[in-house]
Amino acid sequence: MISSAGPLVSQTRDLSGTWVGETTIPNTLDKDQVTLVLKKDAGSYSGTVSDSMEMAKDSPLEDVKFENDTLTAQFMIFKGSENVRIWMTLKVTGEKLTGNWQDGGDEAGLLDMVRKSPGSS
């Protein structure tokens, strides 16, 4: 019997929980605190994104995929007077998610997150 543990590790890893981190908003250098809440059900993920600047208020994740230790998803934010789609790609390393986000234009930023321990504020 031939087996490979590689794909099984990603498939069995559970990213459910609350992840918190920070990004910098381009052109302003303002820091924005980001909260990602992930839920796993029947092998697929769903969740929401919120941020301290209130551009995303429990914005639902769309097209969530977790493959090869990489989480990808899309969500909408309200920026100024319009809704803007954001794409994010985060690599899982232990209890950290590290990667980036970008909009459909020229704005992008780094995003580093850690899993929030149950009971911590």
Coordinates of N, CA and C in Angstrom, one line a residue:
M1 N 0.8 -1.2 0.0 CA 0.0 0.0 0.0 C 0.9 1.2 0.0
I2 N 0.6 2.2 -0.9 CA 1.3 3.4 -1.0 C 0.5 4.5 -0.4
S3 N 1.0 5.3 0.5 CA 0.3 6.4 1.0 C 1.1 7.7 1.1
S4 N 0.5 8.8 1.1 CA 1.2 10.1 1.2 C 0.5 10.9 2.3
A5 N 1.3 11.3 3.3 CA 0.7 12.1 4.4 C 0.5 13.5 4.1
G6 N 1.2 14.0 3.0 CA 1.1 15.4 2.7 C -0.3 16.0 2.6
P7 N -1.1 15.5 1.6 CA -2.5 16.1 1.5 C -3.3 15.9 2.8
L8 N -3.1 14.7 3.4 CA -4.0 14.4 4.6 C -3.7 15.4 5.7
V9 N -2.5 15.9 5.8 CA -2.2 16.8 6.9 C -3.0 18.1 6.7
S10 N -3.0 18.7 5.5 CA -3.8 19.9 5.3 C -5.3 19.6 5.4
Q11 N -5.7 18.5 5.0 CA -7.2 18.2 5.0 C -7.6 18.0 6.5
T12 N -6.8 17.4 7.3 CA -7.2 17.1 8.7 C -6.9 18.3 9.6
R13 N -6.0 19.2 9.3 CA -5.7 20.3 10.1 C -7.0 21.2 10.3
D14 N -7.3 21.6 11.5 CA -8.5 22.4 11.7 C -8.2 23.8 12.1
L15 N -8.5 24.7 11.2 CA -8.2 26.1 11.4 C -9.4 26.9 12.1
S16 N -10.4 26.1 12.6 CA -11.5 26.7 13.3 C -11.1 27.6 14.4
G17 N -11.7 28.7 14.6 CA -11.4 29.6 15.7 C -11.3 31.0 15.3
T18 N -10.8 31.8 16.2 CA -10.6 33.2 16.0 C -9.2 33.5 15.8
W19 N -8.8 34.2 14.7 CA -7.5 34.6 14.4 C -7.4 36.1 14.4
V20 N -6.4 36.7 15.0 CA -6.3 38.2 15.1 C -4.9 38.6 14.5
G21 N -4.9 39.8 13.9 CA -3.7 40.2 13.3 C -3.7 41.7 12.9
E22 N -2.8 42.1 12.2 CA -2.7 43.5 11.8 C -2.2 43.7 10.4
T23 N -2.7 44.7 9.7 CA -2.2 45.0 8.4 C -2.0 46.5 8.3
T24 N -1.3 47.0 7.3 CA -1.1 48.4 7.1 C -1.9 48.9 5.9
I25 N -2.7 49.9 6.0 CA -3.5 50.4 4.9 C -2.6 51.2 4.0
P26 N -2.5 50.9 2.7 CA -1.6 51.6 1.8 C -2.0 53.1 1.7
N27 N -1.0 53.9 1.4 CA -1.1 55.3 1.2 C -1.4 56.1 2.5
T28 N -1.7 55.4 3.6 CA -2.0 56.1 4.9 C -1.0 55.7 6.0
L29 N -0.5 54.5 5.8 CA 0.3 53.8 6.9 C -0.4 53.6 8.2
D30 N -1.7 53.7 8.1 CA -2.5 53.4 9.3 C -2.5 51.9 9.6
K31 N -2.5 51.6 10.8 CA -2.5 50.2 11.2 C -4.0 49.8 11.4
D32 N -4.4 48.6 10.9 CA -5.7 48.1 11.0 C -5.7 46.7 11.6
Q33 N -6.4 46.6 12.7 CA -6.5 45.3 13.4 C -7.6 44.4 12.7
V34 N -7.2 43.2 12.4 CA -8.1 42.3 11.6 C -8.5 41.1 12.4
T35 N -9.7 40.7 12.4 CA -10.2 39.5 13.1 C -10.9 38.6 12.1
L36 N -10.4 37.4 12.0 CA -10.9 36.4 11.1 C -11.5 35.2 12.0
V37 N -12.7 34.9 11.8 CA -13.4 33.8 12.5 C -13.7 32.7 11.5
L38 N -13.1 31.5 11.7 CA -13.3 30.4 10.8 C -14.0 29.3 11.5
K39 N -14.9 28.7 10.7 CA -15.7 27.5 11.1 C -15.5 26.4 10.1
K40 N -15.3 25.2 10.5 CA -15.2 24.0 9.6 C -16.4 23.1 9.8
D41 N -17.0 22.8 8.7 CA -18.2 21.9 8.7 C -18.1 21.0 7.4
A42 N -18.2 19.7 7.7 CA -18.1 18.7 6.6 C -17.0 18.9 5.7
G43 N -15.8 19.3 6.2 CA -14.6 19.4 5.5 C -14.4 20.7 4.7
S44 N -15.3 21.7 4.8 CA -15.1 23.0 4.2 C -15.2 24.1 5.2
Y45 N -14.7 25.2 4.9 CA -14.6 26.4 5.8 C -15.6 27.5 5.4
S46 N -16.1 28.2 6.4 CA -16.8 29.4 6.3 C -16.3 30.3 7.3
G47 N -16.8 31.6 7.3 CA -16.3 32.5 8.3 C -16.6 33.9 8.0
T48 N -16.1 34.8 8.9 CA -16.3 36.2 8.7 C -15.0 37.0 9.0
V49 N -14.9 38.2 8.5 CA -13.8 39.1 8.7 C -14.3 40.4 9.2
S50 N -13.6 41.0 10.2 CA -13.9 42.3 10.8 C -12.6 43.0 10.9
D51 N -12.7 44.3 11.0 CA -11.5 45.1 11.2 C -11.8 46.3 12.1
S52 N -10.7 46.9 12.7 CA -10.9 48.0 13.6 C -11.3 49.3 12.9
M53 N -11.1 49.4 11.6 CA -11.5 50.6 10.9 C -12.9 50.5 10.4
E54 N -13.6 49.4 10.7 CA -15.0 49.1 10.4 C -15.3 49.2 8.9
M55 N -14.3 48.8 8.0 CA -14.5 48.6 6.6 C -15.2 47.3 6.4
A56 N -14.8 46.3 7.2 CA -15.4 45.0 7.2 C -16.1 44.7 8.6
K57 N -17.4 44.5 8.6 CA -18.1 44.3 9.8 C -18.7 42.9 9.7
D58 N -18.1 41.9 10.2 CA -18.5 40.5 10.1 C -18.9 40.2 8.6
S59 N -18.0 40.6 7.7 CA -18.1 40.4 6.3 C -18.0 38.9 6.0
P60 N -19.0 38.2 5.4 CA -18.9 36.8 5.1 C -17.7 36.4 4.2
L61 N -17.0 35.4 4.5 CA -16.0 34.9 3.5 C -16.7 34.2 2.4
E62 N -16.1 34.3 1.2 CA -16.7 33.7 0.0 C -15.5 32.9 -0.7
D63 N -15.9 31.8 -1.4 CA -15.0 31.0 -2.1 C -13.7 30.6 -1.3
V64 N -14.0 30.1 -0.1 CA -13.0 29.7 0.9 C -12.4 28.4 0.4
K65 N -11.0 28.3 0.3 CA -10.4 27.1 0.0 C -9.2 26.9 0.9
F66 N -8.9 25.6 1.3 CA -7.7 25.3 2.1 C -7.0 24.1 1.5
E67 N -5.9 24.4 0.8 CA -5.2 23.4 0.1 C -3.7 23.6 0.3
N68 N -2.9 22.6 0.5 CA -1.5 22.7 0.6 C -1.0 23.7 1.6
D69 N -1.7 23.7 2.8 CA -1.4 24.6 3.9 C -1.6 26.1 3.5
T70 N -2.5 26.3 2.5 CA -2.7 27.7 2.1 C -4.2 27.9 2.1
L71 N -4.7 29.0 2.9 CA -6.1 29.4 2.9 C -6.3 30.6 2.0
T72 N -7.2 30.4 1.1 CA -7.6 31.6 0.2 C -9.1 31.8 0.4
A73 N -9.4 33.1 0.3 CA -10.9 33.5 0.4 C -11.0 34.9 -0.1
Q74 N -12.3 35.3 -0.3 CA -12.7 36.6 -0.8 C -13.7 37.2 0.2
F75 N -13.8 38.5 0.3 CA -14.8 39.1 1.1 C -15.0 40.6 0.6
M76 N -16.0 41.2 1.1 CA -16.3 42.6 0.7 C -16.1 43.5 1.8
I77 N -15.6 44.7 1.5 CA -15.4 45.8 2.5 C -16.2 47.0 1.9
F78 N -16.5 47.9 2.8 CA -17.1 49.2 2.4 C -16.0 50.2 2.6
K79 N -15.6 50.8 1.4 CA -14.5 51.8 1.4 C -15.0 53.1 0.9
G80 N -15.1 54.1 1.7 CA -15.6 55.4 1.3 C -17.1 55.3 0.9
S81 N -17.4 55.3 -0.3 CA -18.8 55.2 -0.8 C -19.1 54.0 -1.6
E82 N -18.2 53.0 -1.6 CA -18.4 51.8 -2.5 C -18.0 50.5 -1.8
N83 N -18.5 49.4 -2.3 CA -18.1 48.1 -1.8 C -17.0 47.7 -2.7
V84 N -16.0 47.1 -2.0 CA -14.8 46.6 -2.7 C -14.5 45.2 -2.4
R85 N -14.2 44.3 -3.4 CA -13.9 42.9 -3.1 C -12.4 42.8 -2.8
I86 N -12.1 42.0 -1.7 CA -10.8 41.8 -1.3 C -10.5 40.3 -1.4
W87 N -9.3 39.9 -2.0 CA -8.8 38.6 -2.1 C -7.7 38.4 -1.1
M88 N -7.7 37.3 -0.3 CA -6.6 37.1 0.7 C -6.0 35.7 0.5
T89 N -4.7 35.6 0.7 CA -4.0 34.3 0.6 C -3.2 34.2 1.9
L90 N -3.4 33.2 2.7 CA -2.7 33.0 4.0 C -2.0 31.7 4.1
K91 N -0.8 31.6 4.3 CA -0.1 30.3 4.5 C -0.1 30.0 6.0
V92 N -0.4 28.7 6.3 CA -0.5 28.2 7.7 C 0.9 27.7 8.1
T93 N 1.4 28.2 9.3 CA 2.6 27.7 9.9 C 2.3 27.6 11.4
G94 N 2.0 26.4 11.8 CA 1.7 26.2 13.3 C 0.4 27.0 13.6
E95 N 0.5 27.9 14.5 CA -0.6 28.7 15.0 C -0.6 30.1 14.4
K96 N 0.0 30.2 13.2 CA 0.1 31.5 12.5 C -0.4 31.4 11.1
L97 N -1.0 32.5 10.7 CA -1.4 32.7 9.3 C -0.7 33.9 8.8
T98 N 0.1 33.7 7.7 CA 0.9 34.8 7.1 C 0.7 34.9 5.6
G99 N 0.4 36.1 5.2 CA 0.2 36.3 3.7 C -0.1 37.7 3.4
N100 N -1.1 37.8 2.4 CA -1.4 39.1 1.9 C -2.8 39.2 1.5
W101 N -3.3 40.4 1.2 CA -4.6 40.7 0.7 C -4.4 41.7 -0.4
Q102 N -5.4 41.7 -1.3 CA -5.4 42.7 -2.4 C -6.8 43.0 -2.9
D103 N -6.9 44.2 -3.4 CA -8.2 44.5 -4.0 C -8.1 44.3 -5.5
G104 N -9.1 44.7 -6.3 CA -9.1 44.5 -7.7 C -8.3 45.6 -8.4
G105 N -7.8 46.6 -7.6 CA -7.0 47.7 -8.2 C -5.5 47.5 -7.8
D106 N -5.0 48.6 -7.3 CA -3.6 48.6 -7.0 C -3.3 48.6 -5.5
E107 N -4.3 48.3 -4.6 CA -4.0 48.3 -3.2 C -3.8 46.9 -2.7
A108 N -2.8 46.7 -1.9 CA -2.5 45.4 -1.3 C -1.7 45.6 0.0
G109 N -1.7 44.5 0.8 CA -0.9 44.6 2.0 C -0.6 43.3 2.6
L110 N 0.3 43.3 3.6 CA 0.7 42.1 4.3 C -0.3 41.8 5.4
L111 N -0.5 40.6 5.8 CA -1.4 40.3 6.9 C -0.8 39.1 7.7
D112 N -0.5 39.3 8.9 CA 0.0 38.3 9.8 C -0.9 38.1 11.0
M113 N -1.3 36.9 11.2 CA -2.4 36.6 12.2 C -1.9 35.4 13.1
V114 N -2.4 35.4 14.3 CA -2.2 34.3 15.3 C -3.6 33.9 15.8
R115 N -3.6 32.6 16.1 CA -4.9 32.1 16.7 C -5.1 32.6 18.1
K116 N -6.2 33.1 18.4 CA -6.6 33.6 19.7 C -6.9 32.4 20.6
S117 N -6.3 32.4 21.7 CA -6.5 31.3 22.7 C -7.9 31.4 23.3
P118 N -8.6 30.3 23.4 CA -10.0 30.4 24.1 C -9.8 31.1 25.4
G119 N -10.8 32.0 25.7 CA -10.8 32.7 27.0 C -9.9 33.9 27.1
S120 N -9.1 34.2 26.0 CA -8.3 35.4 26.1 C -9.1 36.5 25.5
S121 N -8.8 37.8 25.9 CA -9.6 38.9 25.4 C -8.8 39.7 24.4

